[in-house]
mmCIF file of C-alpha atoms in Angstrom:
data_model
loop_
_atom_site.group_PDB
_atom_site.id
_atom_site.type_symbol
_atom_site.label_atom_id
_atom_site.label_comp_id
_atom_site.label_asym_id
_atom_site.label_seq_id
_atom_site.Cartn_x
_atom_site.Cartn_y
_atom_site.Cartn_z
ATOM 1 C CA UNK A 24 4.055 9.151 61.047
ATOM 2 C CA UNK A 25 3.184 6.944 58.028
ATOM 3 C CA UNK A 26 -0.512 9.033 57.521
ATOM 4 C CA UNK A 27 1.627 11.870 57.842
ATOM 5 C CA UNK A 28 4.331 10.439 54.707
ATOM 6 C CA UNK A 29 1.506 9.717 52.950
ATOM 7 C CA UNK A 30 -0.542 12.811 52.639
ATOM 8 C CA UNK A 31 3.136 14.760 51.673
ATOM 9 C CA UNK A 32 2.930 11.740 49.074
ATOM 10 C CA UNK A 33 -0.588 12.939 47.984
ATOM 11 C CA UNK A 34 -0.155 16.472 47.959
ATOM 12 C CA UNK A 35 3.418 16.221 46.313
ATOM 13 C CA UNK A 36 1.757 14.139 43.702
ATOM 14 C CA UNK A 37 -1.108 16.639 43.543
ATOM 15 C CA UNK A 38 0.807 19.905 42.761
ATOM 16 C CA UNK A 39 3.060 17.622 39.828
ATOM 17 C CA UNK A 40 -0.421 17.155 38.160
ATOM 18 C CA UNK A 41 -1.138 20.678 38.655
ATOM 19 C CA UNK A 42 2.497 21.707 37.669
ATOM 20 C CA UNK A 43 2.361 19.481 34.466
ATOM 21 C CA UNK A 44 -1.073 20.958 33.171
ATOM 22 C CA UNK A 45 0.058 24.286 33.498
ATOM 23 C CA UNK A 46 2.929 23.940 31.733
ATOM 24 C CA UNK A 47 0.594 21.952 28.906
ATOM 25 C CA UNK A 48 -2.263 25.057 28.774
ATOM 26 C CA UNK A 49 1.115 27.603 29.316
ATOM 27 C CA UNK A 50 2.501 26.009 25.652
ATOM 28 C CA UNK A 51 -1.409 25.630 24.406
ATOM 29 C CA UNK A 52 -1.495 29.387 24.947
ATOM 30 C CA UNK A 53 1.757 30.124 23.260
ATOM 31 C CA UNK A 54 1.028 28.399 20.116
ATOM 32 C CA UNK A 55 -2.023 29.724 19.378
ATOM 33 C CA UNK A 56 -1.607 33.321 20.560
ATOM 34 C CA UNK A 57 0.884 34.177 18.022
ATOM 35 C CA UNK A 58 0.411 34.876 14.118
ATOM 36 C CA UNK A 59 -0.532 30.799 13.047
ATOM 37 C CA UNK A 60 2.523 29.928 10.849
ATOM 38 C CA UNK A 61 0.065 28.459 8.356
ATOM 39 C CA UNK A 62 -3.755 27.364 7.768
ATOM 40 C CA UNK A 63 -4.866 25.574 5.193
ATOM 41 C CA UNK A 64 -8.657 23.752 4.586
ATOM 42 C CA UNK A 65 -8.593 19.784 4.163
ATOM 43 C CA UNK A 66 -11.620 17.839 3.529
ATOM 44 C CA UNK A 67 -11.871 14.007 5.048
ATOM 45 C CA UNK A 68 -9.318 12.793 2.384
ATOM 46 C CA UNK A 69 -6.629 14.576 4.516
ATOM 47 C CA UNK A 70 -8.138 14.449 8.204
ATOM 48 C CA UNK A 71 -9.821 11.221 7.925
ATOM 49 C CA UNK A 72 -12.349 9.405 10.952
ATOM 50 C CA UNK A 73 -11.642 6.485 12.628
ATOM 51 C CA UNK A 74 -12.724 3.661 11.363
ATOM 52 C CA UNK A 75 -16.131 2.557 11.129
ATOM 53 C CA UNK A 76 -16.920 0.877 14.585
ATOM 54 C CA UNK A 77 -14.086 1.792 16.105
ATOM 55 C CA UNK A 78 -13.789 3.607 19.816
ATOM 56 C CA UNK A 79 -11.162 5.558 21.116
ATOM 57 C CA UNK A 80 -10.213 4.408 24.771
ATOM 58 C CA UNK A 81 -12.102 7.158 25.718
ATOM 59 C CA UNK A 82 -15.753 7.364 24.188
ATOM 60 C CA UNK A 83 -15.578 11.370 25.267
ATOM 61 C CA UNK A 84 -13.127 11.766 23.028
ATOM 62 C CA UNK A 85 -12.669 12.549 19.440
ATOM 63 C CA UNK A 86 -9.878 12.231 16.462
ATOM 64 C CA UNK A 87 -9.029 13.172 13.105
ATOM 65 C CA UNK A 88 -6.071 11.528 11.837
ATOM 66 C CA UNK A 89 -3.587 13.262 9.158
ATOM 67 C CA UNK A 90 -3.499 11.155 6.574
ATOM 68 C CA UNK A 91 -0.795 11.916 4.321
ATOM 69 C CA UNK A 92 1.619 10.362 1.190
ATOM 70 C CA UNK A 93 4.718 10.101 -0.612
ATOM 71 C CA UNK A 94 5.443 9.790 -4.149
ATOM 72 C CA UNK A 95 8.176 7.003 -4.885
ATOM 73 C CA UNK A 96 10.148 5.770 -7.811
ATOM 74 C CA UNK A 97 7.739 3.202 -8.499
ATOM 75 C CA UNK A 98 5.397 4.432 -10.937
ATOM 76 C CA UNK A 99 2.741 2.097 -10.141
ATOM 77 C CA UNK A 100 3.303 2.137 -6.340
ATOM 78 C CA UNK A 101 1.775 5.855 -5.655
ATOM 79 C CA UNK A 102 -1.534 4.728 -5.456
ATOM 80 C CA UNK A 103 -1.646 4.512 -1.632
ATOM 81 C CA UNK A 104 -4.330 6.679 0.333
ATOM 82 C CA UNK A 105 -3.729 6.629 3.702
ATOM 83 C CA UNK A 106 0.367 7.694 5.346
ATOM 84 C CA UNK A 107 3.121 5.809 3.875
ATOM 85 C CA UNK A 108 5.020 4.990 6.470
ATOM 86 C CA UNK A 109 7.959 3.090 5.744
ATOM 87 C CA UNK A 110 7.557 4.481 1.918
ATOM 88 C CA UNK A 111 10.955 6.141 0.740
ATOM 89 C CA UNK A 112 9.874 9.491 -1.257
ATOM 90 C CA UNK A 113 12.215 10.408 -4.184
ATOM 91 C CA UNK A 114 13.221 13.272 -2.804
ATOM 92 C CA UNK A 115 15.016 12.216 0.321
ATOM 93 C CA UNK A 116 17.990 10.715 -1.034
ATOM 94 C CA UNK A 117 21.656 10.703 0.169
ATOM 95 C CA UNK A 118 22.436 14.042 -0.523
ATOM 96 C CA UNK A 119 19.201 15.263 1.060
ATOM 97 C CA UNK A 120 19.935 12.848 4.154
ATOM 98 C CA UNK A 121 23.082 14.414 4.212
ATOM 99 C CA UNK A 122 21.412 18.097 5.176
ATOM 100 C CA UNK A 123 19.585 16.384 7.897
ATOM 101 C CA UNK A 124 22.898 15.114 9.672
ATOM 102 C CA UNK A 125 23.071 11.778 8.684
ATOM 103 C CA UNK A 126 26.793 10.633 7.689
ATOM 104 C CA UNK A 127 26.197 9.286 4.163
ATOM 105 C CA UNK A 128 29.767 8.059 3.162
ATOM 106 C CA UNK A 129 30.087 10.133 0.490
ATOM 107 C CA UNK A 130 27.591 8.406 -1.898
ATOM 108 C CA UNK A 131 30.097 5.677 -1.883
ATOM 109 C CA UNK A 132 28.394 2.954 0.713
ATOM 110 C CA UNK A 133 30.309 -0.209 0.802
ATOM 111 C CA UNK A 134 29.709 -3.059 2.201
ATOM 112 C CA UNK A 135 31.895 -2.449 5.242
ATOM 113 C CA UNK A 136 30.297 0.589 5.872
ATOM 114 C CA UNK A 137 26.484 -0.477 5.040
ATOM 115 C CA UNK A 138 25.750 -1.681 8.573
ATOM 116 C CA UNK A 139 27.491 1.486 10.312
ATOM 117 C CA UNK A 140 25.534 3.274 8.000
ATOM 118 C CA UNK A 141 22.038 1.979 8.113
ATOM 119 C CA UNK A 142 22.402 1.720 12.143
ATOM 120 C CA UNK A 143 21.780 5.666 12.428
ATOM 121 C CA UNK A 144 19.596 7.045 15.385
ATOM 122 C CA UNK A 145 16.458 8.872 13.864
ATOM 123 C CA UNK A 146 16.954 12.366 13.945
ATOM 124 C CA UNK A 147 13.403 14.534 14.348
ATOM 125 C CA UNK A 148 13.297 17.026 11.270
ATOM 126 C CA UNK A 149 10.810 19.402 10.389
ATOM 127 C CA UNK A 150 8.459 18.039 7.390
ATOM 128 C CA UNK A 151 7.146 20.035 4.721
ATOM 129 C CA UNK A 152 3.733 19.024 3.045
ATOM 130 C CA UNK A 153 1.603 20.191 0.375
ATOM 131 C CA UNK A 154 -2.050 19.985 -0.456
ATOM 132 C CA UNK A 155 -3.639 19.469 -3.592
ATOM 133 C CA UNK A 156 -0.378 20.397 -5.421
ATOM 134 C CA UNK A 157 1.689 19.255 -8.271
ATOM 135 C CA UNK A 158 2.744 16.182 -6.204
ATOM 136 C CA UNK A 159 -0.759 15.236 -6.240
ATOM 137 C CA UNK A 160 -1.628 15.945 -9.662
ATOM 138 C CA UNK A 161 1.474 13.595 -10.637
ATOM 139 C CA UNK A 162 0.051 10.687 -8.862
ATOM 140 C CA UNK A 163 -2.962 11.656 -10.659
ATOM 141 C CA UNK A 164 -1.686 11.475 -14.308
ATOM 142 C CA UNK A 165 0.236 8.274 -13.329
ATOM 143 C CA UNK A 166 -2.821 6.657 -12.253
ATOM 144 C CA UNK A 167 -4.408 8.135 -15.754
ATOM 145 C CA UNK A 168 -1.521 6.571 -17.527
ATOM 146 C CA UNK A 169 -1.485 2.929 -15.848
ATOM 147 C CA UNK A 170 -5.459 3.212 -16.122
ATOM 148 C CA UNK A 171 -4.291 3.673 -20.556
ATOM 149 C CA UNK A 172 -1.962 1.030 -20.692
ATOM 150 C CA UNK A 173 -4.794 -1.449 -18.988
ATOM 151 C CA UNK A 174 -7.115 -0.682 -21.087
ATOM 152 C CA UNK A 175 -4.792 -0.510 -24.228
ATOM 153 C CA UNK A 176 -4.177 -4.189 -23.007
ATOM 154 C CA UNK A 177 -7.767 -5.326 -22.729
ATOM 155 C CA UNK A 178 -8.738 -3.912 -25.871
ATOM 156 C CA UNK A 179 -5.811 -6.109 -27.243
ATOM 157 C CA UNK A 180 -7.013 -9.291 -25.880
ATOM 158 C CA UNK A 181 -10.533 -9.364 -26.433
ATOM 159 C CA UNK A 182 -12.101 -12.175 -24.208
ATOM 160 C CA UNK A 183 -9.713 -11.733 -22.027
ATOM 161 C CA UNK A 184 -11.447 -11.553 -18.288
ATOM 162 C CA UNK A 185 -8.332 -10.962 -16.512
ATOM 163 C CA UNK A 186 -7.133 -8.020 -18.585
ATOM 164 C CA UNK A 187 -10.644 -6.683 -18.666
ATOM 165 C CA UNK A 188 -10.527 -6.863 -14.445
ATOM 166 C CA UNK A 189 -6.980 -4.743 -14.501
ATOM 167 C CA UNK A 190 -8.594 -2.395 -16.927
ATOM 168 C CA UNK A 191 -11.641 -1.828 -14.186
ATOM 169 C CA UNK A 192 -9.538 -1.718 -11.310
ATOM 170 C CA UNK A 193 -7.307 1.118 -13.507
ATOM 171 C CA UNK A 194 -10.264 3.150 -13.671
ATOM 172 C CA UNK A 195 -11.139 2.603 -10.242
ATOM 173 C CA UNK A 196 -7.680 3.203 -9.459
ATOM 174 C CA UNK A 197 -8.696 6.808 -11.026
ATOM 175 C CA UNK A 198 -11.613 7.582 -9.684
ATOM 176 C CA UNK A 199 -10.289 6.830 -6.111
ATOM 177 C CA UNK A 200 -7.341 9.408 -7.258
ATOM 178 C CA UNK A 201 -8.996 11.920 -8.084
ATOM 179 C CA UNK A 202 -11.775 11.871 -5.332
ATOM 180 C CA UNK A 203 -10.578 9.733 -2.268
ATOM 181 C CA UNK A 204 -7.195 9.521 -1.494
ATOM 182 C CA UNK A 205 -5.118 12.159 0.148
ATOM 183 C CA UNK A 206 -3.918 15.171 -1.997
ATOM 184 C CA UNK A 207 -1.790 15.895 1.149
ATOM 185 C CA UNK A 208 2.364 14.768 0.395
ATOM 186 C CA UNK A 209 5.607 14.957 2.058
ATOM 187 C CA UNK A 210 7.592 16.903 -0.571
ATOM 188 C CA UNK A 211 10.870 18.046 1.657
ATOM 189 C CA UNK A 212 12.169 18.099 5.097
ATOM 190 C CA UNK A 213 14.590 20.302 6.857
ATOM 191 C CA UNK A 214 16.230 21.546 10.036
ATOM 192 C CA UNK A 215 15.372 25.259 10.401
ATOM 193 C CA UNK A 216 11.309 26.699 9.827
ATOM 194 C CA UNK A 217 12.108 29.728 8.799
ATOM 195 C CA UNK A 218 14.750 28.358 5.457
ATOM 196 C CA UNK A 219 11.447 26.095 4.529
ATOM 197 C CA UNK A 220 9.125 28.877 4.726
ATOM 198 C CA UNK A 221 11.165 31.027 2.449
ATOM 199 C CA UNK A 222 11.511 27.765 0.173
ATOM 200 C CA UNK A 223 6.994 27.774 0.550
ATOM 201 C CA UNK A 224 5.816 30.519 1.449
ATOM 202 C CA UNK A 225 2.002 30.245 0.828
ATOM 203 C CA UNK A 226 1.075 29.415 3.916
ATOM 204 C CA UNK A 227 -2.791 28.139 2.873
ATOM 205 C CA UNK A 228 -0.952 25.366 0.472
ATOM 206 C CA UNK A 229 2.418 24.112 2.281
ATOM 207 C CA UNK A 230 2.208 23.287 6.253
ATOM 208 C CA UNK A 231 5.116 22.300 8.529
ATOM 209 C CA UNK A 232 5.007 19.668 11.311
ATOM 210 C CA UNK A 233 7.751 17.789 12.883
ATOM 211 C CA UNK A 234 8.591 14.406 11.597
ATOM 212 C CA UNK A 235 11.254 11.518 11.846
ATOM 213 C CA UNK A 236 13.410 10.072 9.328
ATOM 214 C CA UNK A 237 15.194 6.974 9.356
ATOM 215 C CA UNK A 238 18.022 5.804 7.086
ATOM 216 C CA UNK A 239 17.225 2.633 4.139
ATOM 217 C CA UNK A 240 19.460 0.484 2.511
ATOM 218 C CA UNK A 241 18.797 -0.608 -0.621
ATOM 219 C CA UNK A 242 20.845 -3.502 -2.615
ATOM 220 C CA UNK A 243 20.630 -3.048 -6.101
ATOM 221 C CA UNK A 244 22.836 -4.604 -8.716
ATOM 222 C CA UNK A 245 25.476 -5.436 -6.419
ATOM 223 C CA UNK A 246 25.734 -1.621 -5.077
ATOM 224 C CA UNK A 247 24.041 -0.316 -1.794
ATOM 225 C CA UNK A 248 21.337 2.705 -2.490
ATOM 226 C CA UNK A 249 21.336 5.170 0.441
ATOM 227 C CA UNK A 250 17.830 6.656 1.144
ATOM 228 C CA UNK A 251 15.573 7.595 4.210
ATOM 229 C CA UNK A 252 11.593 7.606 5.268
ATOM 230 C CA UNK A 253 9.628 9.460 7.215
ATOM 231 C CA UNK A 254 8.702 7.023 10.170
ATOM 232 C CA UNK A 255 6.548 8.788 12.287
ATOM 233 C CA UNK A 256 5.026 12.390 12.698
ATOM 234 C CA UNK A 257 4.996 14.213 15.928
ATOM 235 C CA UNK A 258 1.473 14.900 15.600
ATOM 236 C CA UNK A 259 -0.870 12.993 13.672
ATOM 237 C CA UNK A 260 -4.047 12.893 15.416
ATOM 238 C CA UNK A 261 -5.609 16.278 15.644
ATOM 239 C CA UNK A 262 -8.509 16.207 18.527
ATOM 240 C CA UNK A 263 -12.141 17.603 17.333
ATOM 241 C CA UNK A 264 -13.087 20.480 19.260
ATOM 242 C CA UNK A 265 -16.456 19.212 21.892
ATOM 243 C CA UNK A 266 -18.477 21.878 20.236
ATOM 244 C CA UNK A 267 -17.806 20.581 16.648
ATOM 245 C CA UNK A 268 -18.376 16.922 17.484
ATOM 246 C CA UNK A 269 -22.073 16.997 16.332
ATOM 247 C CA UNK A 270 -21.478 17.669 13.126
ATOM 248 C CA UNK A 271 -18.997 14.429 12.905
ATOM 249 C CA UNK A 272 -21.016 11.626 15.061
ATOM 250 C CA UNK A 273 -23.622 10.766 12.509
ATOM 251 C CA UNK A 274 -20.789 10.115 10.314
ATOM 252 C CA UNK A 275 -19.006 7.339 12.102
ATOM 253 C CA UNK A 276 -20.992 4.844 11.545
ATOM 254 C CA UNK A 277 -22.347 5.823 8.154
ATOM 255 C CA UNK A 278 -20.924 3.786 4.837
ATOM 256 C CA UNK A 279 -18.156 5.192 3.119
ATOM 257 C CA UNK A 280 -18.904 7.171 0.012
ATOM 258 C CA UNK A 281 -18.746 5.571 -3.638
ATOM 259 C CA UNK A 282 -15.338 5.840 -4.984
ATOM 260 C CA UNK A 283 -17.196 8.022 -8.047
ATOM 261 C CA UNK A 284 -18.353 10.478 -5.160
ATOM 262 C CA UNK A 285 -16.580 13.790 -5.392
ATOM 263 C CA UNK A 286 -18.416 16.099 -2.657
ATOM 264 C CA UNK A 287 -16.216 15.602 0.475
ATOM 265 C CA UNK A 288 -18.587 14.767 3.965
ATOM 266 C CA UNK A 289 -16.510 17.437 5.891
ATOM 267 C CA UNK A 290 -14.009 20.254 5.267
ATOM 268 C CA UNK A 291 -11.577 21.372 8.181
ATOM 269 C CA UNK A 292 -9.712 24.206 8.400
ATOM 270 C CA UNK A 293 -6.510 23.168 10.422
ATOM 271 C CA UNK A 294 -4.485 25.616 11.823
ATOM 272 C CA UNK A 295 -0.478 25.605 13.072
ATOM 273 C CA UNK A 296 0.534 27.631 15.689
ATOM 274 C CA UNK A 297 4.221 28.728 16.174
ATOM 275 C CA UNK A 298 5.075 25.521 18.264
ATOM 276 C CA UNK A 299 3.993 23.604 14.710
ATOM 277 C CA UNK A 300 0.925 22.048 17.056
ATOM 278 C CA UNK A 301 -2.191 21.754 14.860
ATOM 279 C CA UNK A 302 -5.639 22.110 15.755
ATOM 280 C CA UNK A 303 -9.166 22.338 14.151
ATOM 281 C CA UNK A 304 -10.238 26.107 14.350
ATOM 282 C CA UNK A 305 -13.347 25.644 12.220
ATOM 283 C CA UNK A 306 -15.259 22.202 10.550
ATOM 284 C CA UNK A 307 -18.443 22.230 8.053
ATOM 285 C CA UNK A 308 -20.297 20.186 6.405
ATOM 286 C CA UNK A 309 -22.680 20.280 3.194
ATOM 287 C CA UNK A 310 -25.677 19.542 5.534
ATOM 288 C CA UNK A 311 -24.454 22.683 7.627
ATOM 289 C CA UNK A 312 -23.631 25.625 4.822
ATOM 290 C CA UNK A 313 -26.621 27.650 4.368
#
């Protein structure tokens, strides 16, 4: 009797595995049968390795994370090149949160209703971002116009070795801008694909992916700011085909490139199916183009 309960046990278990995996390839199918709601090519400054020396759980496997940005009110803080997590864009203020659901009193948050406020579930969204647009090119010209000020500042205290450091790093601050960090931002978020699409239609510039925003809570000057962040996207790491691998593995292990280094390793071209799953369809490399 108990050999008997136990092979139902293994068998029962069986078909759930084989149940669950065809549900998986049954979606797989699905999103990339259709027309791909967008396609765009990103080089390693959007779909980025892991890190030198480190292994996936499983050595089989491969990864390319999405690494995206923000822009934010600071004018100095939109230097960062990897996600910004946690970062609150400028765009996704009260009103905005107010289009994704969230109860934003009004724009009147007091301090009785601050912790109600800032206690909101996430709510998933649908996340619109752009490559190599005029996002980008504004965190370019404001790391052009801190890299100015610095070295306005050094050349006005001659001697100087700390104002001559902050007028290096400002140009390294450029270089890395304009050939390292991600041109990929988070410029809007919505509830329905289709409203976005009409709001960005080229579909080889603007992708959509499904994302989660959280509510913020800023004190300023005695009055609460409302705002939100993006705190995690659905999909993020975007496995590398086994027949594509090759042309990644050398460069694993291999040093970084200079921050003065324009020519990008790799180039992917990263498709979204009509379930907003990415994958890689196609990868090259310099080495590789005839």
């Amino acid at each position: 009797m108990i050999a008997w309960n136990r092979g139902r046990t293994l068998a029962a278990g069986a078909a759930l595995i084989l149940l669950t995996n065809v549900v998986a390839l049954s979606g797989v199918i699905v999103n990339r049968t259709s027309e791909p709601e967008s396609r765009l090519m990103l080089s390693e400054r959007e779909l980025s390795l892991p890190y030198r020396g480190y292994r996936q759980a499983e050595n089989s496997g491969l990864a390319l994370t999405l690494t995206w940005r923000v822009l934010n009110a600071d004018e100095e803080g939109s230097d960062y090149g990897s996600s910004t997590y946690g970062v609150q864009p400028t765009w996704l203020d009260a009103a905005h949160l107010a289009t994704l659901g969230f109860e934003t009193g009004a724009g009147n948050v007091t301090q009785e209703t601050s912790e109600r406020i800032s206690r909101q579930l996430p709510r998933q969204v649908l996340v619109v971002f752009e490559n190599a647009g005029p996002a980008w090119r504004q965190a370019v010209e404001r790391a052009r116009a801190g890299a100015a000020r610095q070295a306005a500042a050094a050349g006005s205290n001659p001697g100087s070795e700390a104002f001559a450091r902050q007028a290096r790093a400002g140009q390294e601050r450029v270089a890395l801008e304009e050939n390292h960090y991600s041109r990929l931002f988070a410029i809007d978020a919505g509830l329905d694909a289709a409203t976005l699409r009409s709001r960005y239609p080229d579909r080889s510039r603007y992708l959509i992916l499904r994302g989660t925003v959280r509510p913020t809570l800023r004190r300023h000057d005695r009055q609460y700011q409302l705002g939100g962040y993006i705190s995690e996207v659905a999909i993020d790491h975007i496995n590398v085909p086994f027949a594509l691998r090759p042309l990644l593995e050398p460069l694993r292990n291999a040093p970084q490139p200079l921050p003065d280094a324009s020519t990008p390793r790799y180039e992917v071209q990263l498709t979204v199916g009509q379930r907003l799953e990415p994958w890689i369809e196609m990868l090259t490399t310099p080495a590789a183009k005839p």
